[in-house]
Amino acid sequence: MKKRISPPLCIPYYPSVLSLATAMILLSGCASSGGSTKVIPATPNPFSIDAAGSNDQIKVNTMRVFGDSYSDPGYTGPNGILNWASALQGSGYVTRVENYAIGGARAQFSQTTSFNRQLATWRNRNSAISERDLSITYFGYNDVGRNGRSPEDFAASKAGYTEGVNQLVQAGAASGTNRIFVTQIHDWSRNPGVNPLHTQSMIVDLNNHVAGLANSNPNIIAVDLYTVFNRILNEPTKYGFNIIDTENPARHTTDALFYDAIHFGSRGMEIIARTYAHYLTRAWNWANAIEAGSAAAAQLNQDIDQGLLVLSMAENTKNISGSSFSLVPLGVQSQTSTPDRMAQHRSFNHYASGNTAPAFTGLALNFNASDNALTGASQMGLALHQKNAGTQISSTESRSSIGFQSYAASLYWIKPMSDFLFTTHLSQASQRFSQTASDDLIMRTVDNTRQGNSWSMESKLRYTVSHPMFTVTPWASLTQTRQSLDAGTLKTLYTSDVHFDATKSTEWFSGVGMDLQFSPINLAGGRKLQWGGSLMHRESLKREGFVVNMRETAQPLVVQRELIDRARINQTYLGLNAQMNLSRHWNLNASYAANIKQARQTQAVQLRANAHF
């Protein structure tokens, strides 16, 4: 039995203009990247070819497929539909495919095309299971039928499924480095040509049976297509589908889910391939640790929400909070922005750089103003920031790299007023977003660049309470940010060029918090230890979404509009900081920060050595 756990996520941070620019790529159909790191006890992946045993570099020796017309090249090929098994092999995850699927097949034994007949064909080929082989069973549509089956007939199908899987297990398909994927079918009752009244409950029953087969053996994994396609059927336009209620063979490669009344077209088959690849790679650890059922479905939904399994070109992009740059806080240096995961497109994607955000580098110039009528006893300064970020990803069809550069300047003014301290930060940042994608199959490479700008103004009021042992500083702040992305035309791998109009968004949010700083502790050798902490709550007052107008160059008069909503911010941060002064010129600093509502997902530790001259 698999152990039921609920793993947390660690999510990378990126600026909101970068998120928007990435969303443009998603909407235009280019390849991009995304991913986050799951903190789950590692389950050795027998298909890993990486010396470190990671789930990123996978190679299955032989993949054997047993199923019906959804897997049968004899059906998909003549109709010009992508075959998911061939796509998985073409992605490089599989060396060799043996496809025994036959259109019309059932799991029920004694049928001419049934599971046991396909097993017999396999045995007759003398294709013994060796090492690092994967067997996939994908039955159920014909066992349920368009109008349901009798209880006896359906019971025979479940019995046949069980016996067929048992025969694979006895042949070594779930032993050593070999694995079996059993497939929980999508909600077939929602197909245009299927009667939902007599089929929906049978689909749930069959999928529960398949989950039971997986939970009975640690080397059998249930691949959940039911959850994946319900997401698409519930919110089709979110995932780039405009036609789901009827078949449309003319548009099955673009925005129609069904090729005919009972079969997916190429877009649907591509998502099936992505899902199997997801279970081979990023989902490997949790799929081997969580029992098939509601817990696994919840984790799969979370993967979709976080962009680890991407379902289409037009998935909404989540955006991150805060301004477009980072300044060292005036109090304890321990604040971070909470990262929201961006959705990304085009199949099997992963952040090559891991789950930490690239840091800004820059120079801050600070000076004290003289005490005069204009400025009073104030302090002003200028900070210059530069940031580079980049990812490299490989997908089913393509490779892609994404780069991001930001140059920012910020002015700040610090003004004491009685027992209060008033500060203002005014910042401007220019961003450059670049993306390169290539597809070896069509021998095409595209390069894109976009430009954006961000403005931010924060006003903060502090009140300091001093004690011989510590200092407490409560504060409140108000921040406005404005982000914009210039108009531009993006080249795509698979469609004509797409022009995007300029877009912008405004945001207001408030913050309250408290900084705590303890008095320095004098140590031997003239060293001094300082430490403290901070607590901060940030909440949106107003947060606009991005409105994206786009048109393909092939259809310049047809304007498509997408509204990218941004969730309101409601976050609470905890920070801890310690500094050791070694001499007048050297100190060491350690800090910890986390969103306490999602501490395990957002916690960050920073260590620094500083030289003063």
Coordinates of C-alpha atoms in Angstrom, one line a residue:
M1 CA 0.0 0.0 0.0
K2 CA 1.2 3.5 -0.7
K3 CA 1.6 5.9 2.2
R4 CA -0.9 8.8 2.2
I5 CA 0.9 12.2 2.6
S6 CA 0.1 15.8 1.8
P7 CA 3.4 17.3 0.5
P8 CA 4.0 21.1 0.4
L9 CA 5.3 23.1 -2.5
C10 CA 8.3 25.4 -2.9
I11 CA 7.5 28.0 -5.5
P12 CA 9.8 30.4 -7.4
Y13 CA 9.4 34.2 -7.4
Y14 CA 9.2 36.4 -10.5
P15 CA 8.0 40.0 -11.0
S16 CA 4.5 40.6 -12.2
V17 CA 5.6 42.2 -15.6
L18 CA 7.6 39.0 -16.2
S19 CA 4.4 37.0 -15.4
L20 CA 2.4 39.1 -17.8
A21 CA 5.1 38.8 -20.6
T22 CA 5.1 35.1 -20.0
A23 CA 1.3 35.0 -20.3
M24 CA 1.6 36.7 -23.7
I25 CA 3.8 33.8 -24.8
L26 CA 1.3 31.4 -23.5
L27 CA -1.5 33.0 -25.4
S28 CA 0.4 33.1 -28.6
G29 CA 1.3 29.4 -28.5
C30 CA 5.0 29.6 -27.9
A31 CA 6.9 27.2 -25.7
S32 CA 7.7 28.4 -22.2
S33 CA 8.7 27.0 -18.9
G34 CA 7.5 26.5 -15.4
G35 CA 7.8 24.4 -12.4
S36 CA 8.2 24.1 -8.6
T37 CA 10.0 21.7 -6.4
K38 CA 7.9 19.3 -4.2
V39 CA 9.3 18.6 -0.8
I40 CA 8.4 14.9 -0.8
P41 CA 10.6 12.0 0.4
A42 CA 12.4 10.9 -2.8
T43 CA 11.1 7.7 -4.4
P44 CA 13.9 6.3 -6.7
N45 CA 12.8 6.6 -10.3
P46 CA 13.9 3.5 -12.1
F47 CA 13.6 5.3 -15.4
S48 CA 16.0 8.1 -14.4
I49 CA 19.2 8.2 -16.5
D50 CA 20.7 11.0 -14.4
A51 CA 23.6 10.0 -12.2
A52 CA 21.9 11.9 -9.3
G53 CA 18.7 9.9 -9.9
S54 CA 16.5 13.0 -10.6
N55 CA 13.1 12.8 -12.3
D56 CA 14.1 15.3 -15.0
Q57 CA 16.1 13.0 -17.3
I58 CA 13.9 10.0 -18.0
K59 CA 14.2 7.1 -20.5
V60 CA 11.9 4.1 -20.7
N61 CA 13.4 1.2 -22.5
T62 CA 10.2 -0.4 -23.9
M63 CA 6.7 0.9 -23.4
R64 CA 3.9 -1.6 -24.0
V65 CA 0.4 -0.1 -24.5
F66 CA -2.8 -2.1 -24.1
G67 CA -6.1 -0.3 -24.9
D68 CA -8.7 0.7 -27.4
S69 CA -9.0 3.3 -30.2
Y70 CA -7.8 6.1 -27.9
S71 CA -4.4 4.4 -28.2
D72 CA -4.6 2.5 -31.5
P73 CA -2.4 3.9 -34.3
G74 CA -4.8 2.2 -36.7
Y75 CA -7.5 4.7 -35.7
T76 CA -5.5 7.8 -35.0
G77 CA -3.2 7.6 -38.0
P78 CA -5.7 7.5 -40.8
N79 CA -7.7 10.3 -39.2
G80 CA -4.7 12.5 -38.8
I81 CA -5.0 12.5 -35.0
L82 CA -1.9 12.7 -32.8
N83 CA -1.3 9.3 -31.1
W84 CA -0.3 10.0 -27.5
A85 CA 2.0 7.0 -27.3
S86 CA 3.9 8.1 -30.4
A87 CA 4.1 11.6 -29.0
L88 CA 5.6 10.3 -25.7
Q89 CA 8.2 8.4 -27.7
G90 CA 8.9 11.4 -29.9
S91 CA 9.5 13.5 -26.7
G92 CA 12.5 11.3 -26.0
Y93 CA 11.1 9.8 -22.8
V94 CA 10.6 6.4 -24.5
T95 CA 13.1 4.4 -26.6
R96 CA 10.7 1.8 -28.0
V97 CA 6.9 1.4 -28.2
E98 CA 5.0 -1.8 -28.6
N99 CA 1.4 -0.8 -29.1
Y100 CA -1.1 -3.6 -28.8
A101 CA -4.2 -1.4 -28.6
I102 CA -7.1 -2.2 -30.9
G103 CA -10.1 0.0 -31.6
G104 CA -13.3 -1.3 -29.9
A105 CA -11.4 -3.2 -27.3
R106 CA -12.7 -3.9 -23.8
A107 CA -11.0 -4.9 -20.6
Q108 CA -13.6 -7.7 -20.5
F109 CA -12.1 -11.1 -21.5
S110 CA -13.4 -13.3 -24.3
Q111 CA -14.0 -10.4 -26.7
T112 CA -12.1 -10.6 -30.0
T113 CA -10.2 -7.5 -29.3
S114 CA -10.2 -7.6 -25.5
F115 CA -7.4 -7.2 -23.0
N116 CA -6.6 -10.9 -22.8
R117 CA -6.3 -11.2 -26.6
Q118 CA -3.9 -8.3 -26.7
L119 CA -1.9 -10.0 -24.0
A120 CA -1.8 -13.1 -26.1
T121 CA -0.5 -11.2 -29.1
W122 CA 2.2 -9.8 -26.9
R123 CA 3.3 -13.2 -25.7
N124 CA 3.3 -14.6 -29.2
R125 CA 5.9 -11.9 -30.1
N126 CA 8.3 -13.3 -27.5
S127 CA 8.9 -9.7 -26.3
A128 CA 10.0 -10.5 -22.7
I129 CA 9.9 -7.7 -20.1
S130 CA 13.4 -6.9 -19.2
E131 CA 14.6 -3.8 -17.3
R132 CA 13.2 -0.3 -17.1
D133 CA 10.1 -1.3 -19.1
L134 CA 6.7 0.4 -18.7
S135 CA 3.4 -1.2 -19.3
I136 CA 0.3 1.0 -19.8
T137 CA -3.3 -0.2 -19.6
Y138 CA -5.9 2.3 -21.0
F139 CA -9.3 0.6 -21.1
G140 CA -12.8 1.5 -20.1
Y141 CA -14.7 3.5 -22.8
N142 CA -16.1 0.4 -24.6
D143 CA -16.6 -1.3 -21.2
V144 CA -19.0 1.5 -20.3
G145 CA -20.4 2.0 -23.8
R146 CA -22.4 4.9 -25.1
N147 CA -25.5 3.9 -23.2
G148 CA -24.1 2.0 -20.3
R149 CA -23.8 -1.8 -19.7
S150 CA -25.7 -4.3 -17.7
P151 CA -24.4 -5.0 -14.2
E152 CA -23.3 -8.4 -15.2
D153 CA -21.5 -7.1 -18.3
F154 CA -19.8 -4.4 -16.4
A155 CA -18.7 -6.7 -13.6
A156 CA -17.1 -8.9 -16.2
S157 CA -15.2 -5.9 -17.5
K158 CA -13.8 -5.1 -14.1
A159 CA -12.9 -8.8 -13.5
G160 CA -11.1 -8.8 -16.9
Y161 CA -9.2 -5.7 -16.1
T162 CA -8.0 -7.2 -12.8
E163 CA -7.0 -10.5 -14.4
G164 CA -5.1 -8.7 -17.2
V165 CA -3.2 -6.6 -14.8
N166 CA -2.4 -9.7 -12.7
Q167 CA -1.0 -11.4 -15.7
L168 CA 1.3 -8.4 -16.4
V169 CA 2.4 -8.5 -12.7
Q170 CA 3.1 -12.2 -13.0
A171 CA 5.2 -11.6 -16.1
G172 CA 7.4 -9.1 -14.2
A173 CA 5.9 -5.9 -15.4
A174 CA 5.8 -4.5 -11.8
S175 CA 9.0 -6.1 -10.6
G176 CA 12.5 -4.7 -10.2
T177 CA 12.9 -1.6 -12.3
N178 CA 9.6 -2.2 -14.3
R179 CA 6.4 -0.4 -13.6
I180 CA 2.7 -0.5 -14.7
F181 CA 0.6 2.6 -15.3
V182 CA -3.2 1.9 -15.1
T183 CA -5.4 4.7 -16.5
Q184 CA -8.4 6.3 -14.9
I185 CA -10.3 7.4 -17.9
H186 CA -11.8 10.9 -18.5
D187 CA -15.5 11.5 -17.9
W188 CA -16.7 9.7 -21.0
S189 CA -20.3 10.7 -20.2
R190 CA -19.4 14.2 -21.2
N191 CA -18.5 13.2 -24.8
P192 CA -21.0 14.5 -27.4
G193 CA -22.0 11.0 -28.5
V194 CA -22.4 9.4 -25.0
N195 CA -25.6 9.3 -22.9
P196 CA -24.6 10.8 -19.5
L197 CA -27.6 9.4 -17.7
H198 CA -26.5 5.8 -18.0
T199 CA -22.7 6.2 -18.0
Q200 CA -21.5 8.7 -15.5
S201 CA -21.8 6.5 -12.4
M202 CA -20.2 3.6 -14.2
I203 CA -17.2 5.7 -15.1
V204 CA -16.7 6.6 -11.4
D205 CA -17.1 3.0 -10.4
L206 CA -14.5 1.8 -13.0
N207 CA -12.0 4.5 -12.0
N208 CA -12.4 3.5 -8.4
H209 CA -11.7 -0.1 -9.4
V210 CA -8.6 1.0 -11.3
A211 CA -7.4 3.0 -8.2
G212 CA -7.8 -0.2 -6.2
L213 CA -5.5 -2.0 -8.6
A214 CA -2.9 0.7 -8.2
N215 CA -3.2 0.8 -4.4
S216 CA -2.7 -3.0 -4.2
N217 CA 0.8 -2.9 -5.5
P218 CA 3.5 -0.2 -4.9
N219 CA 4.8 -0.6 -8.4
I220 CA 1.5 0.1 -10.1
I221 CA 0.5 3.8 -10.5
A222 CA -2.9 5.1 -11.4
V223 CA -2.7 7.9 -14.1
D224 CA -5.7 10.2 -13.5
L225 CA -7.2 11.5 -16.8
Y226 CA -10.5 12.0 -15.1
T227 CA -9.3 15.0 -13.0
V228 CA -7.2 16.5 -15.9
F229 CA -10.1 16.6 -18.4
N230 CA -12.7 17.7 -16.0
R231 CA -10.5 20.8 -15.5
I232 CA -10.7 21.4 -19.2
L233 CA -14.4 20.6 -19.6
N234 CA -15.3 22.8 -16.6
E235 CA -13.2 25.8 -17.9
P236 CA -12.5 25.2 -21.6
T237 CA -11.6 28.7 -22.6
K238 CA -9.1 29.0 -19.8
Y239 CA -7.2 26.1 -21.5
G240 CA -7.6 27.3 -25.1
F241 CA -10.7 25.2 -26.1
N242 CA -13.7 26.9 -27.6
I243 CA -15.6 23.8 -28.8
I244 CA -16.3 21.1 -26.3
D245 CA -20.0 20.3 -26.7
T246 CA -19.8 18.9 -30.3
E247 CA -17.2 17.3 -32.5
N248 CA -15.3 19.4 -35.0
P249 CA -12.7 17.5 -37.1
A250 CA -11.7 20.7 -38.9
R251 CA -10.5 22.3 -35.7
H252 CA -9.3 19.3 -33.6
T253 CA -5.7 20.6 -33.8
T254 CA -6.6 24.1 -32.6
D255 CA -9.5 24.7 -30.2
A256 CA -11.9 21.7 -30.5
L257 CA -11.6 18.9 -28.0
F258 CA -13.5 16.2 -29.9
Y259 CA -12.6 14.9 -33.4
D260 CA -15.9 13.0 -33.6
A261 CA -18.7 12.2 -31.2
I262 CA -16.6 9.8 -29.0
H263 CA -12.9 10.6 -29.7
F264 CA -10.6 13.4 -28.8
G265 CA -8.7 15.2 -31.5
S266 CA -5.0 16.0 -31.5
R267 CA -5.2 18.6 -28.8
G268 CA -6.8 16.1 -26.4
M269 CA -4.3 13.4 -27.3
E270 CA -1.4 15.9 -26.7
I271 CA -2.8 16.5 -23.2
I272 CA -2.9 12.7 -22.6
A273 CA 0.7 12.5 -23.5
R274 CA 1.6 15.4 -21.2
T275 CA -0.2 13.7 -18.4
Y276 CA 1.6 10.4 -18.8
A277 CA 4.9 12.3 -19.0
H278 CA 4.0 14.2 -15.9
Y279 CA 3.6 11.0 -13.9
L280 CA 7.0 9.8 -15.2
T281 CA 8.7 13.0 -14.1
R282 CA 7.5 15.7 -11.8
A283 CA 4.6 13.7 -10.3
W284 CA 6.8 10.6 -9.7
N285 CA 7.4 11.1 -6.0
W286 CA 3.9 11.9 -4.9
A287 CA 2.3 9.4 -7.3
N288 CA 4.4 6.7 -5.6
A289 CA 3.6 8.0 -2.1
I290 CA -0.1 8.9 -2.2
E291 CA -2.8 6.4 -2.7
A292 CA -4.9 6.7 -5.8
G293 CA -8.1 8.5 -5.0
S294 CA -9.1 11.8 -3.6
A295 CA -5.7 12.7 -2.1
A296 CA -3.9 12.0 -5.4
A297 CA -6.6 13.9 -7.3
A298 CA -6.1 16.9 -5.0
Q299 CA -2.3 16.8 -5.6
L300 CA -2.8 16.6 -9.3
N301 CA -5.1 19.6 -9.2
Q302 CA -2.5 21.4 -7.2
D303 CA 0.1 20.5 -9.9
I304 CA -2.2 22.0 -12.6
D305 CA -2.8 25.1 -10.5
Q306 CA 0.9 25.6 -10.0
G307 CA 1.7 25.1 -13.7
L308 CA 3.6 21.8 -13.2
L309 CA 1.2 20.1 -15.6
V310 CA 0.2 22.6 -18.2
L311 CA -2.9 22.0 -20.2
S312 CA -3.0 24.6 -23.0
M313 CA -1.6 27.6 -24.7
A314 CA -4.1 30.0 -23.0
E315 CA -3.8 29.1 -19.4
N316 CA -4.3 32.1 -17.0
T317 CA -1.2 33.4 -15.5
K318 CA -1.0 34.1 -11.7
N319 CA 0.8 37.1 -10.7
I320 CA 3.0 37.9 -7.8
S321 CA 2.6 40.6 -5.3
G322 CA 4.6 43.7 -4.5
S323 CA 6.7 46.1 -6.5
S324 CA 9.0 45.3 -9.3
F325 CA 12.2 45.4 -7.3
S326 CA 13.6 44.7 -3.8
L327 CA 15.0 47.2 -1.4
V328 CA 16.7 46.4 1.9
P329 CA 14.0 47.2 4.5
L330 CA 14.7 50.2 6.8
G331 CA 14.3 48.0 9.9
V332 CA 15.1 44.3 10.1
Q333 CA 16.5 42.9 6.9
S334 CA 14.1 39.9 6.6
Q335 CA 11.2 40.6 4.3
T336 CA 10.5 38.7 1.2
S337 CA 7.7 38.8 -1.3
T338 CA 5.4 35.8 -1.4
P339 CA 5.8 34.0 -4.7
D340 CA 2.8 32.8 -6.7
R341 CA 3.5 30.2 -9.3
M342 CA 3.1 31.4 -13.0
A343 CA 1.3 29.0 -15.3
Q344 CA 3.5 28.1 -18.3
H345 CA 2.8 26.5 -21.6
R346 CA 3.7 23.8 -23.9
S347 CA 4.0 20.5 -22.2
F348 CA 6.7 19.0 -20.0
N349 CA 8.3 22.0 -18.4
H350 CA 10.6 22.6 -15.5
Y351 CA 12.6 25.4 -14.0
A352 CA 16.1 24.4 -14.6
S353 CA 17.3 26.9 -12.1
G354 CA 15.4 25.3 -9.2
N355 CA 13.0 27.0 -6.8
T356 CA 14.9 30.0 -5.7
A357 CA 14.7 33.4 -7.3
P358 CA 17.7 35.1 -8.8
A359 CA 18.9 37.9 -6.5
F360 CA 19.1 41.6 -7.5
T361 CA 22.5 43.2 -7.6
G362 CA 23.0 46.9 -7.3
L363 CA 24.6 49.9 -5.5
A364 CA 22.9 52.1 -3.0
L365 CA 24.1 55.7 -2.4
N366 CA 23.0 57.2 0.9
F367 CA 23.6 60.6 2.3
N368 CA 22.3 62.8 5.2
A369 CA 20.9 66.2 4.4
S370 CA 21.8 69.2 6.5
D371 CA 19.2 70.5 8.9
N372 CA 17.5 73.3 7.0
A373 CA 14.0 74.7 6.4
L374 CA 13.5 72.6 3.3
T375 CA 14.6 69.2 4.4
G376 CA 14.9 69.2 8.1
A377 CA 17.1 66.5 9.7
S378 CA 16.4 64.0 6.9
Q379 CA 18.2 61.4 4.9
M380 CA 18.0 60.7 1.2
G381 CA 19.5 58.2 -1.1
L382 CA 19.6 56.6 -4.5
A383 CA 19.7 52.8 -5.2
L384 CA 20.4 51.2 -8.5
H385 CA 19.4 47.6 -9.2
Q386 CA 20.1 45.1 -11.9
K387 CA 18.6 41.6 -12.2
N388 CA 19.0 38.7 -14.6
A389 CA 16.9 35.6 -14.6
G390 CA 16.9 32.7 -17.1
T391 CA 15.5 29.2 -17.6
Q392 CA 16.1 26.3 -20.0
I393 CA 13.4 23.7 -20.6
S394 CA 12.7 20.8 -22.9
S395 CA 9.2 19.8 -23.9
T396 CA 7.4 17.1 -25.9
E397 CA 8.0 18.9 -29.1
S398 CA 10.4 21.7 -28.4
R399 CA 13.1 23.4 -26.4
S400 CA 12.8 26.8 -25.0
S401 CA 14.8 29.4 -23.1
I402 CA 13.4 32.4 -21.3
G403 CA 15.5 35.4 -20.2
F404 CA 14.6 38.4 -18.1
Q405 CA 16.5 41.6 -17.4
S406 CA 15.5 44.4 -15.1
Y407 CA 17.2 47.7 -14.4
A408 CA 15.7 49.8 -11.6
A409 CA 16.4 53.0 -9.8
S410 CA 14.8 54.1 -6.6
L411 CA 14.9 57.3 -4.6
Y412 CA 14.1 57.3 -0.9
W413 CA 13.6 60.0 1.7
I414 CA 13.7 59.4 5.5
K415 CA 12.2 62.2 7.6
P416 CA 12.0 62.1 11.5
M417 CA 9.0 63.9 12.9
S418 CA 8.8 64.0 16.7
D419 CA 8.8 60.3 17.8
F420 CA 7.7 59.2 14.3
L421 CA 9.8 58.3 11.3
F422 CA 8.3 58.9 7.8
T423 CA 9.8 57.2 4.7
T424 CA 9.0 57.4 1.1
H425 CA 10.4 55.2 -1.7
L426 CA 9.8 56.1 -5.4
S427 CA 11.1 53.5 -7.9
Q428 CA 11.1 53.0 -11.6
A429 CA 12.2 49.8 -13.3
S430 CA 12.6 48.8 -17.0
Q431 CA 12.2 45.2 -17.9
R432 CA 13.3 43.3 -21.0
F433 CA 11.8 39.8 -21.6
S434 CA 13.3 37.5 -24.2
Q435 CA 12.3 34.1 -25.3
T436 CA 13.7 31.6 -27.8
A437 CA 11.9 28.4 -28.8
S438 CA 12.7 25.7 -31.3
D439 CA 11.0 22.6 -32.6
D440 CA 13.3 20.0 -34.3
L441 CA 10.4 18.2 -36.0
I442 CA 9.5 21.2 -38.1
M443 CA 13.0 22.7 -38.1
R444 CA 11.8 26.1 -36.8
T445 CA 13.2 28.5 -34.3
V446 CA 11.7 31.8 -33.1
D447 CA 13.1 34.6 -31.0
N448 CA 11.0 37.2 -29.2
T449 CA 11.6 40.2 -27.0
R450 CA 9.3 42.5 -25.1
Q451 CA 9.8 45.7 -23.1
G452 CA 8.0 46.7 -19.9
N453 CA 8.1 49.3 -17.2
S454 CA 7.1 49.5 -13.5
W455 CA 6.6 52.4 -11.1
S456 CA 6.2 52.0 -7.4
M457 CA 5.7 54.5 -4.6
E458 CA 5.6 53.5 -0.9
S459 CA 5.0 55.7 2.1
K460 CA 5.6 54.3 5.5
L461 CA 5.1 55.7 9.0
R462 CA 7.0 54.2 12.0
Y463 CA 6.9 54.8 15.7
T464 CA 9.8 53.6 17.9
V465 CA 9.5 52.4 21.5
S466 CA 12.8 52.0 23.2
H467 CA 13.8 49.9 26.2
P468 CA 17.3 49.2 27.5
M469 CA 17.1 45.6 26.3
F470 CA 15.2 46.0 23.0
T471 CA 13.5 48.4 20.6
V472 CA 10.0 47.8 19.2
T473 CA 8.9 49.7 16.1
P474 CA 5.3 49.3 14.9
W475 CA 4.6 50.7 11.4
A476 CA 2.0 51.2 8.7
S477 CA 2.4 51.7 5.0
L478 CA 0.5 52.5 1.8
T479 CA 1.9 51.4 -1.6
Q480 CA 0.9 52.1 -5.2
T481 CA 2.4 50.2 -8.2
R482 CA 1.8 50.6 -11.9
Q483 CA 3.0 48.0 -14.4
S484 CA 2.9 48.2 -18.2
L485 CA 4.0 46.1 -21.1
D486 CA 4.7 47.7 -24.5
A487 CA 2.9 46.7 -27.7
G488 CA 4.8 44.1 -29.8
T489 CA 4.6 41.2 -32.2
L490 CA 5.6 37.7 -31.1
K491 CA 6.6 34.9 -33.4
T492 CA 5.2 31.5 -32.7
L493 CA 6.3 27.9 -33.5
Y494 CA 2.9 26.7 -34.7
T495 CA 0.8 29.7 -35.8
S496 CA 1.2 33.0 -37.6
D497 CA 2.7 35.9 -35.7
V498 CA 0.6 37.4 -33.0
H499 CA 0.5 41.1 -32.3
F500 CA -0.3 42.3 -28.7
D501 CA -1.5 45.8 -27.8
A502 CA 0.2 47.6 -24.9
T503 CA -1.3 46.8 -21.5
K504 CA -1.1 48.2 -18.0
S505 CA -2.4 47.6 -14.5
T506 CA -2.5 49.5 -11.2
E507 CA -2.4 48.2 -7.7
W508 CA -2.9 49.6 -4.2
F509 CA -2.1 47.7 -1.0
S510 CA -1.6 48.5 2.6
G511 CA 0.7 47.0 5.2
V512 CA 1.1 47.0 9.0
G513 CA 3.8 45.4 11.0
M514 CA 6.2 45.4 13.9
D515 CA 10.0 45.2 14.0
L516 CA 11.8 44.0 17.1
Q517 CA 15.5 44.7 17.6
F518 CA 17.4 43.5 20.7
S519 CA 20.3 45.5 22.1
P520 CA 23.8 44.3 20.9
I521 CA 25.6 41.6 22.8
N522 CA 29.3 42.3 23.2
L523 CA 31.6 39.3 22.7
A524 CA 35.3 38.6 23.1
G525 CA 37.7 40.1 20.7
G526 CA 35.5 43.2 20.1
R527 CA 32.9 41.2 18.2
K528 CA 29.3 42.2 18.6
L529 CA 26.1 40.2 18.0
Q530 CA 22.8 41.9 17.0
W531 CA 19.6 40.0 16.4
G532 CA 15.9 40.7 15.9
G533 CA 12.7 39.9 14.1
S534 CA 9.8 41.3 12.3
L535 CA 6.1 40.6 11.6
M536 CA 4.3 42.1 8.7
H537 CA 0.8 41.9 7.2
R538 CA 0.1 43.0 3.6
E539 CA -3.3 43.3 2.0
S540 CA -4.7 44.5 -1.3
L541 CA -6.9 47.6 -1.4
K542 CA -7.3 47.5 -5.2
R543 CA -5.7 45.1 -7.7
E544 CA -6.5 45.4 -11.4
G545 CA -6.1 42.5 -13.8
F546 CA -4.3 42.8 -17.1
V547 CA -6.4 43.1 -20.3
V548 CA -4.6 41.6 -23.3
N549 CA -5.7 42.4 -26.8
M550 CA -4.2 40.3 -29.5
R551 CA -4.6 39.5 -33.2
E552 CA -2.9 37.1 -35.5
T553 CA -1.2 38.6 -38.6
A554 CA -3.1 36.1 -40.7
Q555 CA -6.4 37.6 -39.4
P556 CA -5.6 41.2 -38.6
L557 CA -9.3 42.2 -38.2
V558 CA -10.0 39.5 -35.6
V559 CA -9.2 40.8 -32.1
Q560 CA -9.1 38.4 -29.2
R561 CA -9.2 39.7 -25.7
E562 CA -8.0 38.0 -22.6
L563 CA -8.5 39.2 -19.0
I564 CA -5.7 38.0 -16.7
D565 CA -7.1 38.3 -13.2
R566 CA -4.8 38.7 -10.3
A567 CA -5.8 37.4 -6.9
R568 CA -6.0 39.9 -4.1
I569 CA -3.0 39.9 -1.7
N570 CA -3.6 38.8 1.9
Q571 CA -0.3 37.7 3.4
T572 CA 1.5 37.7 6.7
Y573 CA 5.3 37.4 6.9
L574 CA 7.7 36.5 9.7
G575 CA 11.3 37.4 9.6
L576 CA 14.3 36.7 11.8
N577 CA 17.7 38.3 11.5
A578 CA 21.1 38.0 13.1
Q579 CA 24.3 40.0 12.5
M580 CA 27.8 39.4 13.8
N581 CA 30.2 42.4 13.6
L582 CA 33.7 40.9 13.3
S583 CA 35.5 44.3 12.9
R584 CA 34.8 47.8 11.7
H585 CA 34.9 46.6 8.1
W586 CA 33.5 43.1 8.2
N587 CA 30.2 41.5 9.3
L588 CA 28.2 38.4 8.8
N589 CA 24.5 38.3 8.4
A590 CA 21.9 35.5 8.5
S591 CA 18.2 35.9 7.9
Y592 CA 15.1 33.8 7.7
A593 CA 11.8 34.8 6.1
A594 CA 8.5 33.1 5.4
N595 CA 4.8 33.7 4.8
I596 CA 3.4 32.2 8.0
K597 CA 0.2 31.1 6.2
Q598 CA 2.4 28.9 3.9
A599 CA 5.6 28.7 5.8
R600 CA 7.0 25.5 4.3
Q601 CA 6.3 26.6 0.8
T602 CA 7.7 30.1 1.1
Q603 CA 10.5 30.0 3.7
A604 CA 13.9 31.3 2.7
V605 CA 17.2 31.5 4.4
Q606 CA 19.9 34.0 3.4
L607 CA 23.6 34.2 4.4
R608 CA 25.8 37.2 3.6
A609 CA 29.3 38.5 4.3
N610 CA 29.6 42.3 4.0
A611 CA 32.7 44.4 3.6
H612 CA 32.6 48.1 4.3
F613 CA 35.1 50.6 2.9

